[in-house]
Short mmCIF file of C-alpha atoms in Angstrom, two decimals:
data_model
loop_
_atom_site.label_atom_id
_atom_site.label_comp_id
_atom_site.label_asym_id
_atom_site.label_seq_id
_atom_site.Cartn_x
_atom_site.Cartn_y
_atom_site.Cartn_z
CA MET T 1 0.03 -0.02 -0.01
CA GLU T 2 2.74 2.44 1.00
CA THR T 3 4.89 1.61 -2.06
CA VAL T 4 1.81 2.04 -4.38
CA LEU T 5 1.02 5.55 -2.92
CA LEU T 6 4.65 6.72 -3.27
CA ILE T 7 4.98 5.42 -6.89
CA ALA T 8 1.70 7.14 -7.83
CA SER T 9 3.03 10.38 -6.39
CA GLN T 10 6.17 10.11 -8.41
CA ALA T 11 4.15 9.36 -11.56
CA PHE T 12 2.02 12.40 -10.93
CA MET T 13 5.16 14.59 -10.56
CA VAL T 14 6.69 13.33 -13.74
CA ALA T 15 3.48 13.93 -15.65
CA SER T 16 3.45 17.54 -14.33
CA HIS T 17 7.01 18.11 -15.71
CA PRO T 18 7.07 16.20 -19.00
CA ALA T 19 9.81 18.21 -20.82
CA GLY T 20 13.21 19.63 -20.10
CA TYR T 21 14.07 17.25 -17.20
CA ILE T 22 14.96 13.93 -19.06
CA CYS T 23 17.99 13.10 -16.93
CA GLU T 24 16.21 13.90 -13.60
CA ILE T 25 13.07 11.86 -14.62
CA LYS T 26 15.26 8.87 -15.58
CA ILE T 27 17.05 8.96 -12.22
CA LEU T 28 13.87 9.32 -10.29
CA ALA T 29 12.22 6.50 -12.15
CA LEU T 30 15.28 4.29 -11.55
CA LEU T 31 15.21 5.08 -7.78
CA SER T 32 11.52 4.38 -7.59
CA ILE T 33 11.88 1.04 -9.28
CA ILE T 34 14.80 -0.10 -7.28
CA CYS T 35 13.15 0.88 -4.05
CA ALA T 36 9.94 -0.89 -5.06
CA ILE T 37 11.87 -4.08 -5.90
CA LEU T 38 13.71 -4.03 -2.62
CA GLN T 39 10.49 -3.46 -0.77
CA LEU T 40 8.77 -6.42 -2.53
CA THR T 41 11.78 -8.75 -1.96
CA LYS T 42 11.46 -8.20 1.83
CA LEU T 43 15.14 -7.41 2.14
CA ARG T 44 16.58 -8.13 5.64
CA LEU T 45 19.64 -6.54 7.09
CA PRO T 46 22.16 -8.80 8.82
CA SER T 47 22.42 -8.78 12.58
CA TRP T 48 25.74 -7.01 12.66
CA ILE T 49 24.38 -3.92 10.93
CA LYS T 50 21.08 -3.81 12.87
CA GLN T 51 22.85 -2.36 15.83
CA TYR T 52 23.37 0.90 13.87
CA VAL T 53 19.74 1.12 12.47
CA ARG T 54 16.62 2.01 14.51
CA PRO T 55 14.78 -1.20 15.43
CA GLY T 56 11.47 -1.68 13.45
CA ALA T 57 12.30 1.03 10.88
CA ASP T 58 11.81 0.44 7.17
CA ILE T 59 14.84 -1.21 5.57
CA VAL T 60 14.21 0.25 2.09
CA PRO T 61 15.07 3.99 2.01
CA PHE T 62 12.22 5.11 -0.27
CA TYR T 63 11.57 8.37 1.44
CA GLY T 64 15.20 9.40 1.78
CA CYS T 65 15.97 8.54 -1.81
CA VAL T 66 12.99 10.00 -3.62
CA ILE T 67 11.03 12.58 -1.68
CA PHE T 68 13.61 15.33 -1.03
CA SER T 69 14.99 14.95 -4.63
CA SER T 70 11.55 15.35 -5.95
CA ILE T 71 10.93 18.50 -3.92
CA LEU T 72 14.12 20.03 -5.43
CA PHE T 73 13.04 18.89 -8.83
CA ILE T 74 9.56 20.50 -8.73
CA ASP T 75 11.06 23.64 -7.18
CA ASP T 76 13.20 24.04 -10.30
CA LYS T 77 16.49 24.18 -8.35
CA SER T 78 19.80 23.92 -10.10
CA PRO T 79 20.14 20.79 -12.21
CA PHE T 80 23.48 20.07 -10.62
CA VAL T 81 21.93 20.04 -7.14
CA VAL T 82 18.99 17.87 -8.20
CA GLN T 83 21.16 15.36 -10.06
CA THR T 84 23.72 15.25 -7.32
CA SER T 85 21.16 14.60 -4.62
CA MET T 86 19.51 11.73 -6.62
CA CYS T 87 22.79 10.22 -7.74
CA PHE T 88 24.06 9.97 -4.15
CA SER T 89 20.71 8.40 -3.19
CA LEU T 90 21.06 5.91 -6.00
CA LEU T 91 24.55 4.94 -4.80
CA CYS T 92 23.28 4.36 -1.27
CA VAL T 93 20.35 2.25 -2.49
CA ALA T 94 22.62 0.18 -4.69
CA ALA T 95 24.92 -0.35 -1.74
CA ILE T 96 22.31 -1.87 0.49
CA PRO T 97 22.69 -5.39 -0.87
CA ILE T 98 26.46 -5.09 -0.86
CA PHE T 99 26.40 -4.02 2.86
CA SER T 100 24.27 -7.16 3.50
CA ARG T 101 27.33 -9.22 2.46
CA MET T 102 30.17 -7.16 3.90
CA LYS T 103 31.33 -6.49 7.42
CA LEU T 104 31.79 -3.03 8.73
CA VAL T 105 33.42 -1.48 5.69
CA ALA T 106 31.87 1.88 6.55
CA LYS T 107 33.45 1.61 9.98
CA GLY T 108 36.87 1.52 8.50
CA LEU T 109 36.23 4.18 5.86
CA SER T 110 34.90 6.53 8.51
CA VAL T 111 38.46 7.45 9.50
CA ILE T 112 39.30 8.62 5.99
CA PHE T 113 35.99 10.45 5.70
CA VAL T 114 36.46 12.28 8.92
CA ALA T 115 39.96 13.45 7.97
CA GLY T 116 38.97 14.62 4.51
CA THR T 117 35.69 16.22 5.45
CA ILE T 118 37.02 18.22 8.34
CA SER T 119 39.44 19.87 5.94
CA PHE T 120 36.41 20.48 3.59
CA TYR T 121 34.45 22.11 6.39
CA VAL T 122 37.16 24.53 7.27
CA LEU T 123 36.88 25.91 3.71
CA GLY T 124 33.19 25.07 3.06
CA CYS T 125 31.88 26.85 6.16
CA SER T 126 33.22 30.13 5.03
CA PHE T 127 30.78 33.05 4.57
CA ASP T 128 30.17 32.44 0.89
CA THR T 129 30.04 28.70 0.17
CA THR T 130 28.49 29.12 -3.30
CA LYS T 131 31.41 31.20 -4.55
CA LEU T 132 33.74 28.49 -3.32
CA PHE T 133 31.78 25.85 -5.12
CA SER T 134 31.29 27.77 -8.29
CA ASN T 135 35.07 28.03 -8.82
CA MET T 136 35.60 24.29 -8.54
CA PRO T 137 36.01 21.93 -11.47
CA PRO T 138 32.96 19.63 -11.82
CA LEU T 139 34.75 16.43 -10.85
CA LEU T 140 36.20 18.03 -7.68
CA LEU T 141 32.75 19.50 -6.99
CA TYR T 142 31.07 16.09 -7.15
CA MET T 143 33.89 14.60 -4.97
CA THR T 144 33.46 17.36 -2.41
CA HIS T 145 29.72 16.97 -2.19
CA PHE T 146 30.01 13.18 -2.04
CA SER T 147 32.40 13.54 0.86
CA LEU T 148 29.95 15.75 2.71
CA PHE T 149 27.08 13.35 1.84
CA SER T 150 29.07 10.38 3.00
CA ILE T 151 30.17 11.82 6.33
CA VAL T 152 26.65 12.91 7.25
CA PHE T 153 25.32 9.45 6.38
CA LEU T 154 28.07 7.67 8.34
CA VAL T 155 27.68 10.02 11.27
CA CYS T 156 23.90 9.43 11.57
CA LEU T 157 24.36 5.61 11.63
CA LEU T 158 27.70 5.14 13.44
CA SER T 159 27.97 8.02 16.00
CA SER T 160 24.35 7.63 17.17
CA PRO T 161 23.36 3.94 16.62
CA GLY T 162 19.75 3.07 16.84
CA SER T 163 18.53 6.72 16.25
CA PHE T 164 17.99 6.68 12.48
CA SER T 165 16.95 4.29 9.80
CA VAL T 166 18.80 4.03 6.47
CA GLY T 167 16.22 6.22 4.69
CA GLU T 168 16.28 8.86 7.37
CA SER T 169 20.10 8.99 7.25
CA ILE T 170 19.94 9.50 3.47
CA LEU T 171 17.37 12.17 3.77
CA VAL T 172 19.39 14.07 6.44
CA SER T 173 22.43 13.77 4.25
CA GLN T 174 20.62 15.27 1.26
CA MET T 175 19.37 18.14 3.18
CA VAL T 176 22.81 19.07 4.63
CA THR T 177 24.44 18.67 1.20
CA VAL T 178 21.82 21.00 -0.40
CA LEU T 179 22.24 23.39 2.59
CA PHE T 180 25.91 23.84 1.75
CA ASN T 181 25.20 24.40 -1.92
CA PHE T 182 22.06 26.43 -1.91
CA THR T 183 22.21 27.11 -5.60
CA ASP T 184 23.56 30.20 -7.28
CA SER T 185 20.43 32.18 -6.18
CA THR T 186 22.19 32.56 -2.73
CA HIS T 187 24.20 35.43 -4.12
CA GLU T 188 21.11 37.45 -4.92
CA LEU T 189 19.52 36.65 -1.64
CA GLU T 190 22.55 37.92 0.28
CA HIS T 191 21.94 41.41 -1.04
CA SER T 192 18.20 41.53 -1.11
CA ASN T 193 17.12 39.44 1.86
CA LYS T 194 19.09 39.63 5.07
CA LEU T 195 16.92 37.12 6.92
CA MET T 196 17.79 34.38 4.46
CA GLU T 197 21.45 35.30 4.56
CA ILE T 198 21.59 35.20 8.39
CA SER T 199 19.70 31.88 8.55
CA LEU T 200 22.05 30.19 6.00
CA VAL T 201 25.18 31.29 7.81
CA ALA T 202 23.90 30.31 11.22
CA ALA T 203 22.66 26.93 9.97
CA ARG T 204 25.88 26.14 8.19
CA LEU T 205 27.99 26.96 11.24
CA THR T 206 25.77 24.85 13.47
CA ILE T 207 25.96 21.82 11.13
CA PHE T 208 29.66 22.17 10.95
CA LEU T 209 30.00 22.17 14.73
CA ILE T 210 27.72 19.21 15.16
CA LEU T 211 29.07 17.02 12.42
CA VAL T 212 32.67 17.53 13.36
CA SER T 213 31.92 16.95 16.95
CA MET T 214 29.91 13.82 16.31
CA SER T 215 32.64 12.50 13.99
CA LEU T 216 35.20 12.91 16.76
CA PHE T 217 32.92 11.52 19.39
CA TYR T 218 32.93 8.20 17.53
CA PHE T 219 36.60 7.72 18.48
CA PHE T 220 36.26 8.99 22.10
CA ASN T 221 33.92 7.35 24.48
CA THR T 222 34.41 9.17 27.74
CA THR T 223 32.08 11.94 28.80
CA THR T 224 34.79 14.24 29.92
CA THR T 225 36.77 13.93 26.57
CA ARG T 226 33.60 14.55 24.56
CA THR T 227 32.72 17.54 26.70
CA VAL T 228 36.22 19.14 26.13
CA ILE T 229 35.98 18.49 22.39
CA PHE T 230 32.59 19.94 22.04
CA TYR T 231 33.20 23.15 23.96
CA THR T 232 36.61 23.62 22.34
CA LEU T 233 35.14 23.34 18.76
CA MET T 234 32.35 25.70 19.70
CA LEU T 235 34.71 28.31 21.07
CA CYS T 236 37.10 28.04 18.07
CA VAL T 237 34.16 28.43 15.59
CA MET T 238 32.80 31.39 17.47
CA VAL T 239 36.14 33.15 17.86
CA VAL T 240 37.35 32.52 14.29
CA PHE T 241 34.06 33.65 12.82
CA CYS T 242 33.84 36.78 14.98
CA ILE T 243 37.41 37.70 13.98
CA LEU T 244 36.95 37.15 10.27
CA TYR T 245 33.46 38.57 9.91
CA THR T 246 33.25 41.39 12.56
CA PRO T 247 31.78 44.00 10.08
CA TRP T 248 29.09 41.53 8.99
CA LEU T 249 28.14 40.68 12.60
CA ILE T 250 27.81 44.39 13.42
CA ASP T 251 25.65 44.80 10.36
CA CYS T 252 23.49 41.90 11.54
CA MET T 253 22.99 43.33 14.96
CA LEU T 254 21.95 46.66 13.44
CA PHE T 255 19.53 44.74 11.16
CA ALA T 256 18.15 42.83 14.16
CA VAL T 257 17.27 45.93 15.97
CA LYS T 258 15.63 47.49 12.95
CA PHE T 259 13.73 44.22 12.19
CA LEU T 260 12.32 43.89 15.73
CA THR T 261 11.24 47.56 15.83
CA SER T 262 9.88 47.80 12.22
CA ASN T 263 6.49 46.35 13.09
CA TYR T 264 6.15 47.64 16.61
CA PRO T 265 4.19 46.84 18.73
CA GLN T 266 2.68 43.82 16.97
CA ARG T 267 5.99 42.07 16.47
CA MET T 268 6.88 42.50 20.14
CA ARG T 269 3.56 41.29 21.27
CA LEU T 270 3.85 38.17 19.17
CA LEU T 271 7.37 37.50 20.70
CA MET T 272 5.93 37.99 24.19
CA PHE T 273 3.14 35.53 23.44
CA TRP T 274 5.59 33.02 22.14
CA GLY T 275 7.79 33.43 25.26
CA PHE T 276 4.64 32.78 27.36
CA ILE T 277 3.91 29.59 25.39
CA SER T 278 7.53 28.47 25.86
CA ILE T 279 7.40 29.03 29.65
CA LEU T 280 4.17 26.94 29.72
CA CYS T 281 5.86 24.14 27.75
CA LEU T 282 8.92 24.18 30.14
CA VAL T 283 6.72 24.04 33.22
CA PHE T 284 4.81 21.08 31.57
CA ILE T 285 8.04 19.21 30.93
CA VAL T 286 9.33 19.77 34.44
CA VAL T 287 6.14 18.83 36.18
CA ARG T 288 5.48 15.81 34.02
CA SER T 289 9.00 14.48 34.17
CA ARG T 290 8.68 13.77 37.85
CA GLN T 291 5.99 11.19 37.15
CA GLY T 292 5.88 8.01 35.13
CA LYS T 293 6.13 7.57 31.35
CA ALA T 294 4.03 10.02 29.42
CA SER T 295 0.90 8.72 27.59
CA THR T 296 0.12 9.41 23.97
CA MET T 297 -2.15 12.23 24.77
CA GLU T 298 0.44 13.90 27.09
CA ARG T 299 3.18 13.60 24.36
CA LYS T 300 0.74 15.22 21.88
CA ALA T 301 0.55 18.20 24.07
CA PHE T 302 3.70 19.37 22.46
CA HIS T 303 1.76 19.48 19.13
CA LEU T 304 -0.64 21.95 20.82
CA PHE T 305 2.18 24.10 22.11
CA ILE T 306 3.87 24.28 18.66
CA LEU T 307 0.56 25.04 16.97
CA LEU T 308 0.10 27.93 19.27
CA VAL T 309 3.41 29.30 17.99
CA TYR T 310 3.13 28.57 14.24
CA ILE T 311 -0.51 29.48 13.55
CA PRO T 312 -0.22 33.06 14.87
CA GLY T 313 3.16 33.34 13.09
CA PHE T 314 1.66 32.39 9.70
CA MET T 315 -1.30 34.70 10.31
CA PHE T 316 0.48 37.84 11.52
CA ASP T 317 4.24 37.71 10.84
CA ILE T 318 5.88 35.18 8.60
CA PRO T 319 9.34 36.84 8.47
CA LEU T 320 9.50 36.69 12.25
CA LEU T 321 8.41 33.11 12.29
CA PHE T 322 10.95 32.19 9.75
CA ILE T 323 13.93 33.55 11.51
CA CYS T 324 12.75 32.40 14.97
CA SER T 325 12.09 28.86 13.78
CA VAL T 326 15.68 28.66 12.34
CA PHE T 327 17.26 29.68 15.51
CA VAL T 328 15.03 27.49 17.64
CA ALA T 329 15.88 24.57 15.37
CA ILE T 330 19.59 25.38 15.93
CA VAL T 331 19.08 25.27 19.68
CA PHE T 332 17.22 21.93 19.41
CA LEU T 333 20.07 20.47 17.34
CA VAL T 334 22.77 21.61 19.71
CA ALA T 335 20.73 20.44 22.75
CA GLY T 336 20.05 17.10 21.07
CA THR T 337 23.73 16.60 20.53
CA MET T 338 24.49 17.52 24.11
CA GLN T 339 21.86 15.10 25.32
CA ALA T 340 22.83 12.21 23.15
CA PHE T 341 26.56 12.46 24.16
CA GLN T 342 26.10 13.42 27.76
CA ILE T 343 27.95 16.71 27.29
CA GLU T 344 28.36 18.27 30.77
CA PRO T 345 26.66 20.02 32.57
CA VAL T 346 23.34 19.92 30.65
CA GLY T 347 23.50 16.58 28.82
CA TYR T 348 22.34 14.48 31.78
CA LEU T 349 19.76 17.13 32.77
CA LEU T 350 18.13 17.04 29.28
CA GLU T 351 18.27 13.23 29.25
CA ARG T 352 16.48 13.08 32.64
CA GLN T 353 13.72 15.63 31.57
CA PHE T 354 13.02 14.00 28.21
CA ARG T 355 13.20 10.37 29.28
CA ARG T 356 9.50 10.33 30.25
CA PHE T 357 8.42 11.62 26.77
CA LYS T 358 10.36 9.10 24.66
CA SER T 359 8.20 7.47 21.91
CA LEU T 360 8.71 4.08 20.27
CA GLN T 361 10.93 5.73 17.68
CA ASP T 362 13.37 7.05 20.27
CA THR T 363 15.47 3.94 20.54
CA GLY T 364 18.95 5.37 20.17
CA SER T 365 20.95 7.78 22.28
CA LEU T 366 19.59 10.78 20.35
CA VAL T 367 15.96 11.69 21.11
CA VAL T 368 14.89 12.35 17.49
CA THR T 369 11.12 12.90 18.01
CA PRO T 370 11.11 16.48 19.29
CA ILE T 371 13.80 17.56 16.80
CA CYS T 372 11.77 15.97 13.93
CA LEU T 373 8.56 17.64 15.13
CA LEU T 374 10.19 21.04 14.94
CA LEU T 375 11.83 20.24 11.61
CA GLY T 376 8.56 18.81 10.21
CA MET T 377 6.69 22.02 11.17
CA SER T 378 9.45 24.30 9.81
CA LEU T 379 10.71 22.64 6.64
CA PRO T 380 7.70 23.43 4.46
CA LEU T 381 8.02 27.10 5.44
CA TRP T 382 11.77 27.15 4.73
CA LEU T 383 11.37 25.46 1.39
CA SER T 384 8.62 27.92 0.48
CA CYS T 385 10.71 30.85 1.32
CA ALA T 386 13.75 29.38 -0.50
CA LYS T 387 11.56 28.96 -3.60
CA ASP T 388 9.98 32.46 -3.36
CA PRO T 389 12.03 34.78 -1.08
CA ASP T 390 9.55 37.57 -1.63
CA ILE T 391 7.40 35.99 1.07
CA LEU T 392 9.90 37.30 3.51
CA VAL T 393 9.99 40.80 2.07
CA GLU T 394 6.37 41.42 1.37
CA THR T 395 4.88 40.97 4.83
CA HIS T 396 1.24 41.15 3.62
CA ARG T 397 1.67 38.47 0.92
CA LEU T 398 -0.22 35.31 1.51
CA PRO T 399 1.86 32.13 1.69
CA PRO T 400 1.18 29.18 -0.53
CA ILE T 401 -0.77 26.26 0.87
CA ALA T 402 2.35 24.04 0.59
CA SER T 403 4.02 26.09 3.37
CA TYR T 404 1.23 24.87 5.81
CA SER T 405 2.16 21.29 5.13
CA GLY T 406 3.79 20.83 8.58
CA ILE T 407 0.84 22.41 10.49
CA ILE T 408 -1.71 20.45 8.47
CA SER T 409 -0.04 17.01 8.54
CA VAL T 410 1.82 16.98 11.83
CA GLY T 411 0.36 19.70 14.03
CA ILE T 412 -3.27 18.77 13.23
CA GLY T 413 -3.36 15.37 11.42
CA ASP T 414 -0.81 13.40 13.42
CA ALA T 415 -1.98 14.72 16.74
CA MET T 416 -5.69 13.86 16.02
CA ALA T 417 -4.80 10.53 14.74
CA SER T 418 -2.96 9.62 17.84
CA VAL T 419 -5.44 11.06 20.29
CA CYS T 420 -8.62 9.68 18.60
CA GLY T 421 -6.94 6.37 17.71
CA SER T 422 -5.94 5.79 21.35
CA ILE T 423 -9.34 6.68 22.74
CA TYR T 424 -11.75 5.41 20.08
CA GLY T 425 -9.64 3.14 17.86
CA THR T 426 -10.68 -0.58 17.59
CA LEU T 427 -9.87 -1.48 13.97
CA ASN T 428 -6.14 -1.57 13.12
CA PHE T 429 -4.61 -1.30 9.68
CA PRO T 430 -3.10 -4.74 8.54
CA LYS T 431 0.25 -5.38 10.27
CA ARG T 432 0.19 -1.76 11.75
CA ARG T 433 -0.43 -0.27 15.13
CA LYS T 434 -2.38 2.71 13.73
CA THR T 435 -6.16 2.56 13.71
CA VAL T 436 -8.67 3.31 11.05
CA GLU T 437 -10.67 5.51 13.30
CA GLY T 438 -7.63 7.64 14.09
CA THR T 439 -6.73 8.02 10.36
CA LEU T 440 -10.29 9.06 9.57
CA ALA T 441 -10.31 11.60 12.37
CA SER T 442 -6.97 12.88 11.06
CA ILE T 443 -8.30 13.40 7.56
CA LEU T 444 -11.43 15.15 8.87
CA ALA T 445 -9.50 17.49 11.09
CA GLN T 446 -7.01 18.42 8.23
CA VAL T 447 -9.82 19.12 5.85
CA LEU T 448 -11.72 21.29 8.38
CA PHE T 449 -8.46 23.25 9.13
CA VAL T 450 -7.79 23.88 5.38
CA TYR T 451 -11.48 24.91 5.00
CA ALA T 452 -11.08 27.35 7.90
CA LEU T 453 -7.90 28.81 6.39
CA SER T 454 -9.71 29.36 3.07
CA LEU T 455 -12.58 31.04 4.79
CA SER T 456 -10.37 33.32 6.76
CA GLY T 457 -8.26 34.25 3.63
CA ASN T 458 -4.98 33.09 4.94
CA ILE T 459 -3.93 31.06 1.86
CA ASP T 460 -3.55 32.29 -1.66
CA ASN T 461 -4.80 29.22 -3.37
CA GLY T 462 -7.23 26.40 -2.87
CA SER T 463 -8.28 23.28 -4.74
CA SER T 464 -10.31 20.07 -4.23
CA ASN T 465 -7.11 18.22 -4.95
CA ILE T 466 -5.84 19.33 -1.58
CA ILE T 467 -8.09 16.69 -0.06
CA LEU T 468 -6.20 14.07 -2.14
CA ALA T 469 -2.88 15.23 -0.77
CA ILE T 470 -4.27 15.10 2.80
CA ILE T 471 -5.59 11.51 2.31
CA VAL T 472 -2.30 10.37 0.89
CA GLY T 473 -0.38 11.88 3.83
CA ALA T 474 -2.72 10.44 6.35
CA LEU T 475 -2.34 6.85 4.84
CA ILE T 476 1.43 7.23 4.63
CA GLU T 477 1.40 8.29 8.31
CA ALA T 478 -0.58 5.15 9.21
CA TYR T 479 1.67 2.79 7.23
CA THR T 480 5.25 4.16 7.52
CA ARG T 481 7.75 2.92 10.06
CA GLU T 482 9.91 6.04 9.64
CA VAL T 483 9.72 9.06 11.79
CA ASP T 484 6.38 10.42 10.57
CA ASN T 485 7.07 13.89 12.02
CA LEU T 486 9.75 14.36 9.38
CA VAL T 487 8.67 12.25 6.44
CA VAL T 488 4.94 13.03 6.20
CA PRO T 489 5.24 16.92 6.09
CA LEU T 490 7.79 16.58 3.19
CA LEU T 491 5.54 14.27 1.26
CA VAL T 492 2.48 16.56 1.78
CA TYR T 493 4.50 19.58 0.79
CA PHE T 494 5.55 17.75 -2.41
CA LEU T 495 1.92 16.91 -3.23
CA LEU T 496 0.62 20.34 -2.40
CA ASP T 497 3.32 21.97 -4.40
CA ILE T 498 2.53 20.07 -7.59
CA ILE T 499 -1.29 20.60 -7.30
#
């Protein structure tokens, strides 16, 4: 069922872009066919590699190989970026049967990748990565990006065993690779849109810090050593960047003051409201962590908190929501790294607070559910702004319906499916824990929310085909074994963007 839905989505996308993308269409078709064959053959990973993959996750990386590449494809990104993303995915898919016959080859190669990639990061994390990449010969450029893709893939599986599936590791690797090569349009954005520029630089520096730290953590097991490495790298990154780009940082500070006061007092009121919601969330975490394991309904309270942040942000101030979501995601990524590797003094504290809220998908050292919830809510907005930066400049412009994908599928749909399914669910899907009643409630809630958005005039387009995207997303959420907070919003974004 899941494979049929995904293949149908790919066919619809190809039919919508029949000409001018022959190479991309061929690669996507090949990826889809290979993943479908692997899915039907019931491929099983050997026991020695299962220790690195999240238990119970899908073995075939359909989502990681196809969905993000399709999003880049329909957004008309640079052909080089699209082809590179899909080619790397194809290599990983082709390597799955090989890994089933080989011992830990990746474990030995990781030493080479760490040494080579750290050198790449020192250059690649400069202020203007696109200028660096544009001056490279094509072969060296492919090798550089493959090095980046490979190190992210290996770090996800080896440094945090049990936290990611193969498909999720590929998906994360694609996103990081694209982040460091955000097409040639980045040059234009740096002059016309300061919000996008600040976000890109902050995200690149954070990913640099986390990946290099996790690469080194793989070779050092003691908490004290890891703590020293993490804070030393953080200090070095901050000091070097401040020294090299002092004028730019001063310019950013002046821009921040101007930005926060440009829509006064509405912008400050919105920030105060978000601060109040954050305090309520922290109080809930502290109080609930003193009790037993949280129930499904208690875990879904975080969906309510994040909806209270994102819905007002979409309605009143998308630029503020964009920049705040980027920096909150950075905080979550850094905090997740500190929690997973017990970085003193906050690592143990974070682990103790979030231990009660772990879901069935949080089987590794890294608690991925809250991070994926935030990314699932934010990625559709970030992708929409990357596709059309005018959304961040023209404050009164209505966002496309695709930018609401996270709110619709995760904030509304996933929460309603879990709550209604746990209370009223009696009929389970074949070989799945999800219930039919929960999925129906999810579809109904999402349709009503989109209808309310349409009546209030907060979306710039509407179509009866939106219901089809909602139904497909709800069924994928019911059937997938991946982290649905991350996978489903990207799939729904892809479907809404081609409608």
